[in-house]
Short mmCIF file of C-alpha atoms and ligand atoms in Angstrom, two decimals:
data_model
loop_
_atom_site.label_atom_id
_atom_site.label_comp_id
_atom_site.label_asym_id
_atom_site.label_seq_id
_atom_site.Cartn_x
_atom_site.Cartn_y
_atom_site.Cartn_z
CA UNK A 121 -28.04 -0.69 -8.45
CA UNK A 122 -27.26 -4.48 -8.20
CA UNK A 123 -26.52 -6.12 -4.96
CA UNK A 124 -24.09 -8.72 -4.06
CA UNK A 125 -26.61 -11.08 -3.61
CA UNK A 126 -28.29 -10.68 -6.91
CA UNK A 127 -25.50 -9.70 -9.36
CA UNK A 128 -24.49 -12.41 -12.12
CA UNK A 129 -20.51 -12.46 -11.29
CA UNK A 130 -17.80 -13.40 -14.01
CA UNK A 131 -15.25 -15.79 -13.33
CA UNK A 132 -12.63 -15.32 -16.23
CA UNK A 133 -9.67 -16.30 -14.21
CA UNK A 134 -11.04 -19.53 -12.93
CA UNK A 135 -12.36 -20.30 -16.46
CA UNK A 136 -9.20 -19.63 -18.07
CA UNK A 137 -6.74 -21.49 -15.84
CA UNK A 138 -6.58 -24.80 -14.39
CA UNK A 139 -7.24 -24.97 -10.77
CA UNK A 140 -7.63 -27.64 -7.99
CA UNK A 141 -11.57 -28.17 -7.83
CA UNK A 142 -11.60 -30.45 -4.96
CA UNK A 143 -12.56 -27.82 -2.47
CA UNK A 144 -10.67 -29.54 0.28
CA UNK A 145 -9.11 -27.64 2.99
CA UNK A 146 -5.92 -29.55 4.27
CA UNK A 147 -2.71 -27.48 3.53
CA UNK A 148 -0.91 -28.89 0.50
CA UNK A 149 1.48 -28.05 -2.44
CA UNK A 150 -0.90 -27.75 -5.66
CA UNK A 151 1.48 -28.28 -8.72
CA UNK A 152 -0.08 -27.85 -12.11
CA UNK A 153 -2.71 -25.34 -11.00
CA UNK A 154 -3.08 -21.50 -10.55
CA UNK A 155 -5.77 -21.79 -7.71
CA UNK A 156 -8.08 -23.89 -5.46
CA UNK A 157 -11.32 -23.84 -4.99
CA UNK A 158 -12.05 -22.44 -1.44
CA UNK A 159 -15.53 -21.94 0.25
CA UNK A 160 -15.50 -19.31 2.70
CA UNK A 161 -16.07 -20.92 6.40
CA UNK A 162 -19.16 -19.24 8.08
CA UNK A 163 -19.07 -17.04 11.04
CA UNK A 164 -21.42 -16.66 14.00
CA UNK A 165 -22.89 -13.11 13.39
CA UNK A 166 -21.73 -10.71 10.58
CA UNK A 167 -22.26 -7.08 11.31
CA UNK A 168 -21.47 -4.48 9.06
CA UNK A 169 -18.82 -1.90 10.65
CA UNK A 170 -17.96 0.07 7.46
CA UNK A 171 -19.12 0.53 3.71
CA UNK A 172 -17.54 2.78 1.22
CA UNK A 173 -20.20 4.69 -0.49
CA UNK A 174 -17.84 6.37 -3.15
CA UNK A 175 -16.57 2.80 -4.01
CA UNK A 176 -19.92 1.38 -4.16
CA UNK A 177 -21.31 3.80 -6.34
CA UNK A 178 -18.06 3.45 -8.69
CA UNK A 179 -18.95 -0.33 -9.04
CA UNK A 180 -22.51 0.54 -9.19
CA UNK A 181 -23.31 -1.81 -6.19
CA UNK A 182 -26.11 -1.27 -4.04
CA UNK A 183 -26.33 -0.85 -0.36
CA UNK A 184 -26.09 -4.02 1.58
CA UNK A 185 -28.93 -5.82 2.87
CA UNK A 186 -28.84 -8.68 5.44
CA UNK A 187 -28.37 -11.18 2.83
CA UNK A 188 -25.28 -9.11 1.63
CA UNK A 189 -23.78 -8.71 4.84
CA UNK A 190 -23.94 -12.46 5.24
CA UNK A 191 -22.06 -12.68 1.71
CA UNK A 192 -19.44 -10.46 3.23
CA UNK A 193 -19.31 -12.36 6.32
CA UNK A 194 -18.71 -15.49 4.19
CA UNK A 195 -21.74 -17.29 5.41
CA UNK A 196 -23.69 -17.16 2.12
CA UNK A 197 -22.85 -17.33 -1.59
CA UNK A 198 -24.52 -15.78 -4.67
CA UNK A 199 -24.85 -18.91 -6.86
CA UNK A 200 -22.91 -17.04 -9.79
CA UNK A 201 -19.87 -16.73 -7.56
CA UNK A 202 -17.15 -19.56 -7.80
CA UNK A 203 -14.68 -18.73 -4.73
CA UNK A 204 -11.14 -19.48 -4.88
CA UNK A 205 -7.79 -18.88 -3.20
CA UNK A 206 -4.68 -18.07 -5.76
CA UNK A 207 -1.66 -20.17 -5.70
CA UNK A 208 1.53 -17.92 -5.55
CA UNK A 209 5.11 -18.12 -4.42
CA UNK A 210 7.42 -15.48 -3.30
CA UNK A 211 10.59 -14.31 -2.16
CA UNK A 212 10.26 -13.13 1.61
CA UNK A 213 12.97 -10.97 3.07
CA UNK A 214 15.46 -11.68 0.28
CA UNK A 215 14.82 -15.51 0.57
CA UNK A 216 12.91 -18.07 -1.76
CA UNK A 217 9.87 -19.05 0.17
CA UNK A 218 8.32 -21.53 -2.22
CA UNK A 219 4.43 -21.74 -2.64
CA UNK A 220 2.66 -19.44 -0.38
CA UNK A 221 -0.91 -18.62 -2.00
CA UNK A 222 -4.02 -16.85 -0.58
CA UNK A 223 -4.08 -18.25 2.87
CA UNK A 224 -6.65 -16.10 4.13
CA UNK A 225 -8.08 -14.13 1.22
CA UNK A 226 -10.91 -15.66 -1.13
CA UNK A 227 -11.92 -14.26 -4.22
CA UNK A 228 -15.64 -14.36 -4.67
CA UNK A 229 -15.64 -13.45 -8.31
CA UNK A 230 -15.44 -10.69 -10.84
CA UNK A 231 -17.76 -7.72 -10.40
CA UNK A 232 -18.35 -5.80 -13.94
CA UNK A 233 -20.13 -2.20 -13.96
CA UNK A 234 -21.90 -0.53 -16.97
CA UNK A 235 -18.67 0.97 -18.13
CA UNK A 236 -17.18 -2.38 -18.37
CA UNK A 237 -14.74 -1.89 -15.76
CA UNK A 238 -14.08 -5.19 -13.83
CA UNK A 239 -13.12 -5.51 -10.16
CA UNK A 240 -12.11 -8.74 -8.35
CA UNK A 241 -14.12 -8.99 -4.98
CA UNK A 242 -12.13 -10.68 -2.41
CA UNK A 243 -12.75 -11.62 1.19
CA UNK A 244 -9.75 -11.32 3.55
CA UNK A 245 -10.00 -13.27 6.68
CA UNK A 246 -12.63 -15.74 5.46
CA UNK A 247 -11.34 -18.80 6.98
CA UNK A 248 -8.65 -21.67 5.74
CA UNK A 249 -7.73 -22.47 2.25
CA UNK A 250 -5.33 -25.24 0.96
CA UNK A 251 -2.64 -22.42 1.31
CA UNK A 252 -3.24 -21.63 4.81
CA UNK A 253 -0.30 -23.48 6.00
CA UNK A 254 -0.25 -23.45 9.79
CA UNK A 255 -2.63 -20.25 9.73
CA UNK A 256 -6.24 -20.11 10.27
CA UNK A 257 -7.18 -18.04 7.73
CA UNK A 258 -8.70 -15.34 9.65
CA UNK A 259 -8.12 -11.91 10.27
CA UNK A 260 -8.73 -9.62 13.52
CA UNK A 261 -10.62 -6.25 13.74
CA UNK A 262 -7.15 -4.47 14.63
CA UNK A 263 -5.69 -5.54 11.21
CA UNK A 264 -8.80 -5.09 9.27
CA UNK A 265 -9.53 -1.61 10.04
CA UNK A 266 -5.94 -0.87 9.39
CA UNK A 267 -6.48 -2.11 6.06
CA UNK A 268 -9.77 -0.65 5.47
CA UNK A 269 -8.99 2.93 6.48
CA UNK A 270 -5.09 2.88 4.98
CA UNK A 271 -6.30 1.58 1.32
CA UNK A 272 -9.08 4.10 1.43
CA UNK A 273 -6.55 6.89 2.68
CA UNK A 274 -4.04 5.77 0.08
CA UNK A 275 -6.67 6.01 -2.83
CA UNK A 276 -7.79 9.56 -1.52
CA UNK A 277 -3.75 10.46 -1.72
CA UNK A 278 -3.75 9.68 -5.30
CA UNK A 279 -1.97 6.43 -5.06
CA UNK A 280 -2.51 3.38 -6.71
CA UNK A 281 -3.67 0.95 -4.46
CA UNK A 282 -6.24 -1.97 -3.93
CA UNK A 283 -9.41 -0.85 -2.29
CA UNK A 284 -11.76 -1.66 0.54
CA UNK A 285 -15.71 -1.84 0.06
CA UNK A 286 -16.67 -3.07 3.50
CA UNK A 287 -15.73 -4.32 6.89
CA UNK A 288 -17.48 -6.66 8.86
CA UNK A 289 -17.03 -8.04 12.30
CA UNK A 290 -17.78 -11.62 12.57
CA UNK A 291 -18.96 -12.19 16.05
CA UNK A 292 -16.22 -14.94 16.50
CA UNK A 293 -12.79 -14.57 18.48
CA UNK A 294 -9.74 -15.21 16.93
CA UNK A 295 -6.41 -16.10 18.88
CA UNK A 296 -3.43 -14.17 18.09
CA UNK A 297 0.09 -13.68 19.55
CA UNK A 298 0.74 -10.23 18.76
CA UNK A 299 4.38 -10.01 19.13
CA UNK A 300 5.32 -13.79 18.68
CA UNK A 301 6.46 -13.75 22.52
CA UNK A 302 4.22 -16.50 23.98
CA UNK A 303 1.30 -14.11 25.08
CA UNK A 304 -1.39 -15.07 22.74
CA UNK A 305 -4.82 -13.70 23.58
CA UNK A 306 -8.31 -13.58 21.70
CA UNK A 307 -9.25 -10.67 19.54
CA UNK A 308 -12.45 -9.69 17.81
CA UNK A 309 -12.47 -11.18 14.22
CA UNK A 310 -13.32 -9.33 11.20
CA UNK A 311 -13.45 -9.51 7.41
CA UNK A 312 -12.65 -6.78 4.66
CA UNK A 313 -14.12 -7.01 1.49
CA UNK A 314 -11.81 -5.61 -0.70
CA UNK A 315 -11.25 -4.67 -4.62
CA UNK A 316 -8.87 -4.60 -7.23
CA UNK A 317 -8.70 -5.10 -10.84
CA UNK A 318 -6.63 -7.82 -10.21
CA UNK A 319 -4.73 -9.11 -6.99
CA UNK A 320 -2.24 -10.76 -9.36
CA UNK A 321 1.35 -10.51 -7.59
CA UNK A 322 4.99 -10.88 -8.96
CA UNK A 323 4.59 -14.28 -6.91
CA UNK A 324 2.16 -15.84 -9.48
CA UNK A 325 4.47 -15.73 -12.14
CA UNK A 326 7.19 -16.92 -9.95
CA UNK A 327 5.27 -19.97 -8.60
CA UNK A 328 4.80 -21.09 -12.37
CA UNK A 329 8.60 -20.48 -13.22
CA UNK A 330 9.63 -22.54 -9.97
CA UNK A 331 7.64 -25.37 -11.00
CA UNK A 332 8.69 -24.97 -14.52
CA UNK A 333 5.24 -24.91 -16.00
CA UNK A 334 6.31 -22.98 -18.95
CA UNK A 335 2.98 -23.27 -21.08
CA UNK A 336 1.10 -21.95 -18.00
CA UNK A 337 3.40 -19.30 -17.38
CA UNK A 338 3.23 -18.26 -20.78
CA UNK A 339 -0.62 -18.38 -20.75
CA UNK A 340 -0.90 -16.46 -17.54
CA UNK A 341 1.50 -13.48 -18.99
CA UNK A 342 -0.58 -13.35 -22.10
CA UNK A 343 -3.86 -13.34 -20.41
CA UNK A 344 -2.49 -10.33 -18.15
CA UNK A 345 -1.39 -8.44 -20.96
CA UNK A 346 -4.54 -8.90 -22.85
CA UNK A 347 -6.55 -7.89 -20.02
CA UNK A 348 -4.96 -5.33 -18.19
CA UNK A 349 -2.64 -4.06 -20.72
CA UNK A 350 -4.71 -4.01 -23.87
CA UNK A 351 -2.88 -1.37 -25.40
CA UNK A 352 0.30 -3.56 -25.64
CA UNK A 353 0.15 -5.78 -29.18
CA UNK A 354 2.77 -6.86 -31.41
CA UNK A 355 5.54 -9.38 -31.63
CA UNK A 356 7.50 -7.67 -28.53
CA UNK A 357 4.44 -7.25 -26.32
CA UNK A 358 5.97 -9.33 -23.59
CA UNK A 359 8.89 -7.06 -23.34
CA UNK A 360 6.76 -3.98 -23.23
CA UNK A 361 4.84 -5.45 -20.51
CA UNK A 362 7.66 -6.04 -18.54
CA UNK A 363 8.80 -2.41 -19.42
CA UNK A 364 5.40 -1.16 -18.17
CA UNK A 365 5.68 -3.07 -14.93
CA UNK A 366 9.10 -1.56 -14.33
CA UNK A 367 7.45 1.76 -14.98
CA UNK A 368 4.51 1.37 -12.84
CA UNK A 369 6.70 -0.10 -9.76
CA UNK A 370 9.08 2.98 -10.15
CA UNK A 371 6.04 5.28 -10.03
CA UNK A 372 4.49 3.61 -7.04
CA UNK A 373 8.00 3.85 -5.26
CA UNK A 374 7.91 7.61 -6.02
CA UNK A 375 4.66 8.26 -4.62
CA UNK A 376 5.34 6.22 -1.30
CA UNK A 377 8.48 8.19 -0.92
CA UNK A 378 6.50 11.60 -1.70
CA UNK A 379 4.07 10.91 1.27
CA UNK A 380 6.26 8.92 3.81
CA UNK A 381 4.41 5.71 3.29
CA UNK A 382 6.47 2.69 4.73
CA UNK A 383 5.01 -0.75 3.33
CA UNK A 384 6.66 -2.82 5.89
CA UNK A 385 6.57 -6.26 3.98
CA UNK A 386 7.84 -5.63 0.39
CA UNK A 387 8.12 -9.51 -0.41
CA UNK A 388 7.50 -10.22 -3.97
CA UNK A 389 4.12 -11.94 -2.70
CA UNK A 390 3.34 -8.56 -1.86
CA UNK A 391 4.12 -6.90 -5.21
CA UNK A 392 1.15 -6.00 -7.45
CA UNK A 393 1.63 -6.93 -11.19
CA UNK A 394 -0.57 -3.77 -11.71
CA UNK A 395 1.68 -1.74 -9.54
CA UNK A 396 -0.89 -0.97 -6.74
CA UNK A 397 -0.09 -0.89 -3.07
CA UNK A 398 -1.26 -4.18 -1.92
CA UNK A 399 -1.36 -6.34 1.34
CA UNK A 400 -1.64 -3.75 4.16
CA UNK A 401 0.28 -5.27 7.14
CA UNK A 402 2.67 -3.49 9.53
CA UNK A 403 2.46 -0.47 7.44
CA UNK A 404 3.24 3.07 8.73
CA UNK A 405 3.49 6.74 7.87
CA UNK A 406 6.72 8.42 8.87
CA UNK A 407 6.10 10.54 11.83
CA UNK A 408 9.50 11.56 12.25
CA UNK A 409 11.77 11.74 9.00
CA UNK A 410 13.98 8.82 9.23
CA UNK A 411 15.43 6.89 6.39
CA UNK A 412 16.15 3.95 8.27
CA UNK A 413 12.81 3.68 9.87
CA UNK A 414 10.95 0.26 9.50
CA UNK A 415 7.50 -0.13 11.46
CA UNK A 416 7.87 -4.16 11.10
CA UNK A 417 9.43 -5.77 14.10
CA UNK A 418 10.23 -8.77 12.01
CA UNK A 419 12.28 -6.45 9.95
CA UNK A 420 14.19 -4.76 12.63
CA UNK A 421 17.33 -6.86 12.31
CA UNK A 422 18.15 -6.04 8.93
CA UNK A 423 15.86 -2.96 8.06
CA UNK A 424 15.47 -4.10 4.70
CA UNK A 425 12.18 -2.85 4.32
CA UNK A 426 13.05 0.73 5.82
CA UNK A 427 11.48 3.85 4.35
CA UNK A 428 14.51 4.78 2.18
CA UNK A 429 15.24 1.36 1.04
CA UNK A 430 11.87 0.67 -0.63
CA UNK A 431 12.95 2.02 -4.32
CA UNK A 432 15.93 -0.32 -4.13
CA UNK A 433 13.60 -3.12 -2.88
CA UNK A 434 11.34 -2.39 -5.93
CA UNK A 435 14.17 -2.98 -8.08
CA UNK A 436 15.39 -6.00 -6.50
CA UNK A 437 11.74 -7.64 -6.69
CA UNK A 438 11.52 -6.62 -10.37
CA UNK A 439 14.66 -9.02 -10.85
CA UNK A 440 12.64 -11.68 -9.26
CA UNK A 441 9.93 -11.18 -11.99
CA UNK A 442 12.33 -10.79 -14.73
CA UNK A 443 14.14 -14.08 -13.77
CA UNK A 444 10.58 -15.58 -13.65
CA UNK A 445 9.63 -14.70 -17.10
CA UNK A 446 12.95 -15.21 -18.76
CA UNK A 447 12.00 -18.51 -20.19
CA UNK A 448 9.27 -16.74 -22.31
CA UNK A 449 12.37 -14.77 -24.07
CA UNK A 450 14.69 -15.91 -26.69
CA UNK A 451 17.02 -13.08 -25.84
CA UNK A 452 16.62 -12.73 -21.99
CA UNK A 453 19.23 -9.88 -22.11
CA UNK A 454 16.29 -7.73 -23.33
CA UNK A 455 14.62 -8.38 -19.90
CA UNK A 456 18.05 -7.09 -18.03
CA UNK A 457 18.31 -3.98 -20.00
CA UNK A 458 14.49 -3.19 -19.13
CA UNK A 459 15.38 -3.92 -15.42
CA UNK A 460 18.79 -1.73 -15.43
CA UNK A 461 16.24 0.89 -16.76
CA UNK A 462 14.37 0.99 -13.73
CA UNK A 463 16.78 3.23 -11.99
CA UNK A 464 16.68 5.84 -14.77
CA UNK A 465 12.95 5.84 -14.63
CA UNK A 466 12.85 5.90 -10.97
CA UNK A 467 15.35 9.04 -10.83
CA UNK A 468 13.62 10.82 -13.14
CA UNK A 469 10.37 10.18 -11.69
CA UNK A 470 11.62 11.03 -8.03
CA UNK A 471 13.42 14.55 -9.18
CA UNK A 472 9.97 15.48 -10.97
CA UNK A 473 8.19 14.57 -7.93
CA UNK A 474 10.63 16.35 -5.41
CA UNK A 475 10.52 19.31 -7.70
CA UNK A 476 6.82 19.67 -6.96
CA UNK A 477 7.16 18.98 -3.39
CA UNK A 478 9.37 21.67 -3.13
CA UNK A 479 7.47 24.05 -5.26
CA UNK A 480 10.06 24.46 -8.18
CA UNK A 481 8.72 25.36 -11.55
CA UNK A 482 10.73 22.15 -13.04
CA UNK A 483 13.45 20.15 -12.05
CA UNK A 484 16.81 21.18 -13.48
CA UNK A 485 19.98 19.36 -12.85
CA UNK A 486 21.28 21.84 -10.48
CA UNK A 487 18.36 21.21 -8.05
CA UNK A 488 19.70 17.72 -7.64
CA UNK A 489 22.16 19.03 -4.77
CA UNK A 490 19.19 20.61 -2.96
CA UNK A 491 16.84 17.76 -3.00
CA UNK A 492 19.90 15.74 -1.46
CA UNK A 493 20.36 18.37 1.10
CA UNK A 494 16.66 18.62 2.11
CA UNK A 495 16.62 14.92 2.59
CA UNK A 496 19.78 14.76 4.60
CA UNK A 497 18.80 17.68 6.71
CA UNK A 498 15.32 16.19 7.61
CA UNK A 499 17.20 12.87 8.27
CA UNK A 500 19.46 14.76 10.82
CA UNK A 501 16.60 16.68 12.56
CA UNK A 502 14.24 13.92 12.29
CA UNK A 503 11.66 16.61 11.95
CA UNK A 504 7.98 15.39 11.29
CA UNK A 505 7.92 15.08 7.91
CA UNK A 506 4.32 16.13 7.21
CA UNK A 507 4.40 19.05 9.44
CA UNK A 508 7.90 19.95 7.95
CA UNK A 509 6.62 20.36 4.27
CA UNK A 510 3.45 22.34 5.27
CA UNK A 511 5.58 24.91 6.88
CA UNK A 512 7.85 24.88 4.12
CA UNK A 513 4.74 25.99 2.02
CA UNK A 514 4.23 29.18 4.50
CA UNK A 515 7.87 30.13 4.91
CA UNK A 516 7.71 33.98 5.01
CA UNK A 517 10.11 35.76 2.89
CA UNK A 518 11.43 37.61 5.86
CA UNK A 519 12.57 34.33 7.45
CA UNK A 520 16.32 34.70 6.79
CA UNK A 521 18.02 34.61 10.25
CA UNK A 522 18.88 31.22 11.69
CA UNK A 523 16.74 31.84 14.76
CA UNK A 524 13.83 33.01 12.76
CA UNK A 525 14.11 29.74 10.39
CA UNK A 526 14.53 27.42 13.50
CA UNK A 527 11.34 29.16 14.90
CA UNK A 528 9.36 28.53 11.76
CA UNK A 529 10.14 25.07 11.66
CA UNK A 530 9.84 24.57 15.25
CA UNK A 531 6.27 23.13 15.19
CA UNK A 532 7.77 19.80 13.40
CA UNK A 533 10.57 19.20 15.89
CA UNK A 534 10.18 16.28 18.17
CA UNK A 535 13.70 17.42 19.73
CA UNK A 536 14.98 20.92 19.63
CA UNK A 537 18.17 20.94 17.33
CA UNK A 538 21.46 21.43 18.65
CA UNK A 539 23.37 24.35 17.43
CA UNK A 540 25.14 22.31 14.52
CA UNK A 541 21.79 21.00 13.26
CA UNK A 542 20.18 24.41 13.41
CA UNK A 543 22.86 25.57 11.33
CA UNK A 544 22.45 22.79 9.09
CA UNK A 545 18.52 23.75 8.66
CA UNK A 546 19.61 27.46 8.21
CA UNK A 547 21.96 26.48 5.38
CA UNK A 548 19.57 24.24 3.66
CA UNK A 549 16.64 26.95 4.04
CA UNK A 550 18.85 29.45 2.57
CA UNK A 551 19.76 27.41 -0.31
CA UNK A 552 16.08 26.58 -0.92
CA UNK A 553 15.16 30.16 -0.84
CA UNK A 554 17.80 30.95 -3.50
CA UNK A 555 16.68 28.60 -5.82
CA UNK A 556 12.83 29.21 -5.37
CA UNK A 557 13.50 32.97 -6.00
CA UNK A 558 14.66 31.95 -9.52
CA UNK A 559 11.26 30.26 -10.37
CA UNK A 560 9.57 30.95 -13.43
CA UNK A 561 6.18 30.61 -11.70
CA UNK A 562 4.41 33.01 -9.35
CA UNK A 563 4.88 32.35 -5.33
CA UNK A 564 1.22 31.40 -5.57
CA UNK A 565 1.65 28.99 -8.35
CA UNK A 566 4.60 27.65 -6.49
CA UNK A 567 2.61 27.21 -3.23
CA UNK A 568 -0.33 25.59 -5.03
CA UNK A 569 2.31 22.87 -6.44
CA UNK A 570 3.21 22.16 -2.86
CA UNK A 571 -0.16 21.98 -1.76
CA UNK A 572 -1.20 19.43 -4.18
CA UNK A 573 2.29 17.28 -3.55
CA UNK A 574 2.21 17.32 0.29
CA UNK A 575 -0.35 16.09 2.28
CA UNK A 576 -1.52 17.74 5.31
CA UNK A 577 -3.54 15.03 6.95
CA UNK A 578 -1.83 11.49 7.03
CA UNK A 579 -3.55 8.44 8.79
CA UNK A 580 -0.75 8.08 11.55
CA UNK A 581 -0.40 4.81 13.43
CA UNK A 582 -1.28 6.07 16.48
CA UNK A 583 -4.72 7.47 15.20
CA UNK A 584 -5.33 4.03 13.98
CA UNK A 585 -4.32 2.39 17.21
CA UNK A 586 -6.90 5.11 19.30
CA UNK A 587 -9.47 4.10 16.69
CA UNK A 588 -9.11 0.53 17.19
CA UNK A 589 -9.01 0.64 20.80
CA UNK A 590 -12.18 2.98 20.89
CA UNK A 591 -13.65 0.12 18.56
CA UNK A 592 -12.70 -2.76 20.79
CA UNK A 593 -14.83 -0.94 23.33
CA UNK A 594 -17.83 -0.36 20.77
CA UNK A 595 -17.18 3.26 20.23
CA UNK A 596 -16.94 4.48 16.71
CA UNK A 597 -16.41 8.15 17.06
CA UNK A 598 -12.70 8.60 15.87
CA UNK A 599 -13.38 5.66 13.19
CA UNK A 600 -16.00 7.72 11.58
CA UNK A 601 -13.76 10.82 11.78
CA UNK A 602 -11.07 9.19 10.32
CA UNK A 603 -13.02 8.00 7.42
CA UNK A 604 -13.77 11.49 6.55
CA UNK A 605 -10.52 13.06 7.17
CA UNK A 606 -8.72 10.59 4.88
CA UNK A 607 -10.88 12.00 2.06
CA UNK A 608 -9.30 15.29 1.95
CA UNK A 609 -5.78 14.85 2.86
CA UNK A 610 -4.51 17.99 0.98
CA UNK A 611 -7.05 20.43 3.08
CA UNK A 612 -6.89 22.09 6.27
CA UNK A 613 -10.50 20.71 6.80
CA UNK A 614 -9.40 18.21 9.58
CA UNK A 615 -6.54 20.28 11.30
CA UNK A 616 -7.54 18.65 14.65
CA UNK A 617 -5.12 15.99 13.49
CA UNK A 618 -2.31 18.48 12.28
CA UNK A 619 0.24 17.83 15.20
CA UNK A 620 3.27 15.96 16.38
CA UNK A 621 2.62 12.42 17.38
CA UNK A 622 1.99 12.48 21.14
CA UNK A 623 4.65 11.29 23.64
CA UNK A 624 2.53 8.47 24.80
CA UNK A 625 2.83 6.68 21.28
CA UNK A 626 6.41 6.71 21.21
CA UNK A 627 7.15 3.35 21.84
CA UNK A 628 3.60 1.68 21.72
CA UNK A 629 2.85 -1.52 19.97
CA UNK A 630 0.60 -1.00 17.34
CA UNK A 631 1.79 2.65 17.03
CA UNK A 632 5.43 2.91 16.39
CA UNK A 633 6.18 -0.94 16.29
CA UNK A 634 3.88 -3.57 14.55
CA UNK A 635 4.21 -7.10 13.81
CA UNK A 636 2.70 -9.44 10.83
CA UNK A 637 0.44 -10.76 13.20
CA UNK A 638 -2.93 -9.96 11.78
P1 AMP B 897 1.37 -11.63 4.28
O1 AMP B 897 2.58 -11.22 5.17
O2 AMP B 897 0.09 -10.85 5.11
O3 AMP B 897 1.38 -10.98 3.05
O4 AMP B 897 0.91 -13.18 4.35
C1 AMP B 897 2.02 -14.12 3.80
C2 AMP B 897 1.52 -15.41 3.55
O5 AMP B 897 1.14 -15.71 4.80
C3 AMP B 897 0.39 -15.38 2.64
O6 AMP B 897 0.40 -16.47 1.76
C4 AMP B 897 -0.87 -15.30 3.62
O7 AMP B 897 -2.03 -15.84 2.78
C5 AMP B 897 -0.72 -16.11 4.69
N1 AMP B 897 -0.99 -15.77 5.82
C6 AMP B 897 -0.82 -14.59 6.62
N2 AMP B 897 -1.66 -15.13 7.81
C7 AMP B 897 -2.17 -15.91 7.57
C8 AMP B 897 -3.33 -16.50 8.38
N3 AMP B 897 -3.96 -15.91 9.54
N4 AMP B 897 -3.90 -17.65 7.99
C9 AMP B 897 -3.65 -18.40 6.78
N5 AMP B 897 -2.29 -17.78 6.05
C10 AMP B 897 -2.02 -16.44 6.61
MG1 MG B 898 0.66 -11.12 1.53
#
């Protein structure tokens, strides 16, 4: 097993593209280049808080020794590393924001394992880069624990995501104004070592288009296709590539909807070109089902990034990507057609997913009404999404009256439903029972399908908040428990967490409301 400190890293991105090699820190615009050299700023005392053994095994990376931990802390570099910050732009909350770039992420290099799989290794929180603008390039323990645990939780749910290999505390203090209300305070600093085949975003392409650097745009596009979509060849490969990005983005949105994940900041600089969940900030799982729920306090006025809007935002963001790469097309209308196809692709995947979630043998046109009804009823009752679907799996055939149905689902209620909503639930479940009775698969097979599609353990924000509060006091019990629980989200193994969000967490900052401050 090779170690971080002994491996010979690859650096294909920086050897392929032009960069600003000065290594200077001052924030600036960097026209003409795709990255800037950015050396991590040393920290006081890096200590390893978490290490993912499974991911390490996949990468074939040895347990970290002291030198490796110093690499994760940004104090030491392996001589084959060439650390850099990528230059990208983006649309934030629907508006063009111009150049953004990796303001607190530094890629160390590309790690290749014996199967020739390549992983970009990136430090998040390792100090300023030319793209830090007014930020300090640092990350706090709170946000680093959230990213570390949640990216691993998403992976184990089977959802495409960047991953986290290690988490260190830095021994430094970082000043943060949690709610941008003038109450800044010191928090513990931390760094996540995260991995992905690539951290390229829609915004990398938008940057080059905005600067009208078309040869560079063309080069980045061909490189991306060759390296990450090698099955695409021939004269129409750029269009085929965009079609695949559309497909992957639609799939990702369906997956988020399936498990009740709300990203919170779906700006185009946070949209992975590989269709991964990327940049974990003020995210949340739904506790009570609510299509309008956004965990991000900055998003509250418009709720642009609310749970139920994510699929249409995916489409909007793909529109930005299409505009960016349009100069590469002689007939840009081909791109428009591919973009418009998003809706068909999304709904076909969404319907198939919902059929699995409900335990139907297949999706039939007539099931659409049921799916809409279930969604509407859940939204009306504001039931706990995860608990509701678990109870649906064990719905007894005898539960045929309004009362019995209400009693069966009562563990998922945050509030007792009024008479009208109770009737609504009764009618929905009745319609469901009728459709499920026509299934061509056995009830056991149907339940099995539901068990695979409906998580029983989700990493709720209040659990993250509790784990973080404990860690801040030096206590790791819940943090360790959650690391275990998130590995088997579809099992009953961790039923101590199978319960409603407790009342104390209702309006708790860090639980139901979060900011981008990290
Ligand atoms: P995010 O909302 O985390 O996706 O960040 C949006 C932009 O702000 C990206 O360009 C980040 O690199 C930058 N950014 C966020 N936090 C910081 C920070 N503490 N220091 C420097 N740049 C930051
Ligand atoms: Mg980001």
